[in-house]
Tab-separated table of C-alpha atoms in Angstrom:
chain	number	residue	atom	x	y	z
A	1	MET	CA	-4.987	11.308	-8.589
A	2	GLY	CA	-1.974	9.035	-8.132
A	3	VAL	CA	1.525	8.483	-9.536
A	4	GLU	CA	1.947	9.642	-13.014
A	5	GLY	CA	1.994	6.787	-15.544
A	6	ASP	CA	0.926	4.107	-12.872
A	7	ALA	CA	-1.818	1.577	-13.772
A	8	HIS	CA	-3.911	2.810	-10.649
A	9	LEU	CA	-3.791	6.685	-11.550
A	10	GLY	CA	-7.252	8.035	-11.600
A	11	LYS	CA	-10.392	8.991	-9.274
A	12	THR	CA	-12.229	5.888	-10.016
A	13	VAL	CA	-11.081	2.168	-9.431
A	14	LYS	CA	-8.685	0.680	-11.873
A	15	HIS	CA	-8.280	-3.002	-10.781
A	16	ARG	CA	-9.976	-5.304	-13.272
A	17	SER	CA	-12.062	-6.993	-10.402
A	18	ARG	CA	-13.138	-4.011	-9.024
A	19	VAL	CA	-14.375	-2.279	-12.288
A	20	GLU	CA	-16.225	-5.222	-13.116
A	21	ASN	CA	-18.078	-5.068	-9.685
A	22	ASN	CA	-18.425	-1.125	-10.145
A	23	PRO	CA	-16.332	1.103	-12.377
A	24	ASN	CA	-17.474	4.318	-10.391
A	25	GLN	CA	-16.464	3.313	-7.039
A	26	PRO	CA	-13.655	5.696	-5.664
A	27	ASN	CA	-10.031	4.597	-6.158
A	28	LEU	CA	-8.749	4.204	-2.794
A	29	ARG	CA	-5.546	2.487	-4.407
A	30	GLN	CA	-3.952	5.510	-6.060
A	31	VAL	CA	-0.640	5.335	-4.277
A	32	HIS	CA	0.993	1.928	-2.833
A	33	LEU	CA	3.692	1.960	-0.287
A	34	ILE	CA	5.884	-0.964	0.782
A	35	HIS	CA	8.046	-1.015	3.759
A	36	SER	CA	11.544	-1.872	2.978
A	37	GLU	CA	11.750	-4.405	5.981
A	38	LEU	CA	9.353	-6.642	3.982
A	39	LEU	CA	11.705	-6.450	1.079
A	40	ASP	CA	14.346	-7.471	3.529
A	41	GLU	CA	12.318	-10.425	4.714
A	42	LEU	CA	11.506	-11.609	1.204
A	43	LYS	CA	14.950	-11.190	-0.537
A	44	ASP	CA	16.630	-14.647	0.269
A	45	LYS	CA	13.739	-16.623	-1.174
A	46	PHE	CA	12.263	-14.462	-3.734
A	47	ASN	CA	15.098	-11.949	-4.462
A	48	VAL	CA	12.442	-9.114	-4.656
A	49	THR	CA	13.963	-5.341	-5.034
A	50	ALA	CA	11.978	-2.102	-4.534
A	51	GLY	CA	9.497	-1.295	-7.183
A	52	GLN	CA	8.940	-5.082	-8.340
A	53	MET	CA	5.833	-5.710	-6.370
A	54	GLY	CA	3.803	-2.461	-7.827
A	55	GLU	CA	4.746	-0.254	-4.926
A	56	ASN	CA	5.148	3.260	-5.937
A	57	ILE	CA	6.946	4.181	-2.787
A	58	THR	CA	9.352	2.307	-0.595
A	59	THR	CA	9.950	3.408	3.034
A	60	LYS	CA	12.283	2.481	5.738
A	61	GLY	CA	11.832	2.615	9.626
A	62	ILE	CA	8.182	3.232	9.204
A	63	ASP	CA	5.633	0.529	10.548
A	64	LEU	CA	3.137	1.286	7.773
A	65	LEU	CA	0.887	-1.873	8.640
A	66	GLU	CA	0.264	-0.177	12.186
A	67	LEU	CA	-0.882	3.269	10.633
A	68	PRO	CA	-4.490	3.995	11.472
A	69	ARG	CA	-6.799	4.519	8.651
A	70	ASP	CA	-6.834	8.397	7.452
A	71	SER	CA	-3.155	9.043	8.573
A	72	LEU	CA	-1.730	11.759	6.398
A	73	LEU	CA	1.920	11.324	4.931
A	74	TYR	CA	3.829	14.343	4.022
A	75	ILE	CA	6.407	13.465	1.426
A	76	GLY	CA	9.172	15.753	0.336
A	77	GLU	CA	8.133	19.437	0.007
A	78	THR	CA	4.463	19.439	-1.060
A	79	ALA	CA	2.996	15.782	-1.709
A	80	VAL	CA	0.356	14.798	1.115
A	81	ILE	CA	-1.381	11.213	0.666
A	82	LYS	CA	-4.027	9.786	3.028
A	83	VAL	CA	-3.827	6.153	3.954
A	84	THR	CA	-6.883	4.315	3.046
A	85	GLY	CA	-6.132	0.940	3.756
A	86	LEU	CA	-3.899	-2.455	3.488
A	87	ARG	CA	-2.880	-3.678	0.002
A	88	ASN	CA	-5.055	-6.729	-0.740
A	89	PRO	CA	-2.660	-8.607	-3.040
A	90	CYS	CA	-4.213	-10.607	-5.767
A	91	VAL	CA	-2.816	-13.472	-7.591
A	92	GLN	CA	-0.881	-11.659	-10.401
A	93	ILE	CA	1.875	-11.241	-7.455
A	94	ASP	CA	2.477	-15.030	-8.159
A	95	GLN	CA	2.845	-14.666	-11.741
A	96	PHE	CA	5.865	-12.183	-11.038
A	97	LYS	CA	7.327	-14.770	-8.312
A	98	SER	CA	5.521	-18.013	-7.483
A	99	GLY	CA	4.929	-18.305	-3.991
A	100	LEU	CA	5.052	-14.694	-3.231
A	101	MET	CA	1.580	-14.240	-2.455
A	102	ASN	CA	1.550	-16.732	0.491
A	103	ALA	CA	4.907	-14.950	1.602
A	104	VAL	CA	3.087	-11.649	2.089
A	105	LEU	CA	-0.050	-12.879	3.722
A	106	ASP	CA	-0.158	-14.569	7.246
A	107	TRP	CA	-2.558	-15.338	10.132
A	108	ASP	CA	-2.591	-14.289	13.727
A	109	LYS	CA	-3.197	-16.571	16.736
A	110	HIS	CA	-7.007	-16.031	16.223
A	111	GLY	CA	-6.980	-17.194	12.564
A	112	ASN	CA	-7.257	-13.536	11.311
A	113	LEU	CA	-5.602	-12.757	7.775
A	114	ILE	CA	-2.568	-10.453	8.193
A	115	ARG	CA	-1.749	-8.386	4.907
A	116	LYS	CA	1.902	-7.597	4.633
A	117	ALA	CA	2.068	-6.320	1.235
A	118	GLY	CA	1.870	-2.667	2.146
A	119	ILE	CA	-0.458	-0.021	2.311
A	120	MET	CA	-2.764	2.206	0.054
A	121	SER	CA	-3.616	6.022	-0.240
A	122	ILE	CA	-4.951	8.664	-2.027
A	123	VAL	CA	-3.540	11.877	-3.114
A	124	LEU	CA	-4.840	14.969	-1.406
A	125	GLU	CA	-1.780	17.261	-2.525
A	126	SER	CA	0.494	16.727	-5.401
A	127	GLY	CA	3.907	17.119	-5.518
A	128	GLU	CA	7.257	15.750	-6.764
A	129	VAL	CA	8.592	12.668	-4.620
A	130	HIS	CA	12.296	11.798	-4.882
A	131	PRO	CA	14.472	9.113	-3.236
A	132	GLY	CA	15.593	9.869	0.223
A	133	ASP	CA	12.630	12.326	0.896
A	134	LEU	CA	11.595	12.583	4.299
A	135	VAL	CA	8.109	11.100	5.320
A	136	ARG	CA	6.256	13.126	8.305
A	137	ILE	CA	3.415	11.277	9.778
A	138	GLN	CA	0.093	12.905	11.031
A	139	LEU	CA	-2.151	10.522	12.974
A	140	PRO	CA	-5.705	11.234	12.558
A	141	PRO	CA	-8.044	12.264	15.884
A	142	LEU	CA	-8.625	9.402	18.269
A	143	PRO	CA	-10.283	6.978	18.264
A	144	HIS	CA	-8.008	5.321	15.758
A	145	THR	CA	-9.325	3.003	13.137
A	146	PRO	CA	-7.257	0.009	12.069
A	147	LEU	CA	-6.323	-0.563	8.427
A	148	GLU	CA	-8.578	-3.091	6.506
A	149	GLY	CA	-7.792	-4.525	3.151
A	150	VAL	CA	-8.518	-2.171	0.176
């Protein structure tokens, strides 16, 4: 159901705005992953380190934002999570570091919003996850569905 002790732990939504809208909707944000390359990009201006933007897992060398929806990530010996979408950052991120929200959002040449603040997933199989654990990726069957904000 998520990471033990995390605010998003549970089968139903936990984010305040989503609870207000419908407290019974499924929680697609049980585990938040950020790529360390984003932290590298932000470190000079914001001095952000792993774990400070609410992520549960920080990866390296995986283009998380390009994974298709429903990709499976096998982490450590037994944990399996399914990618549900892009993190849709909220204004709370600016309360941590002013201007950070704009830094994790961008726009492509067509004016479409690009969310860079990581991906969200749900837990399929529990397990302990440790620093340095390998992450194996299993892509879903074709055709792949691009990630959208969740």
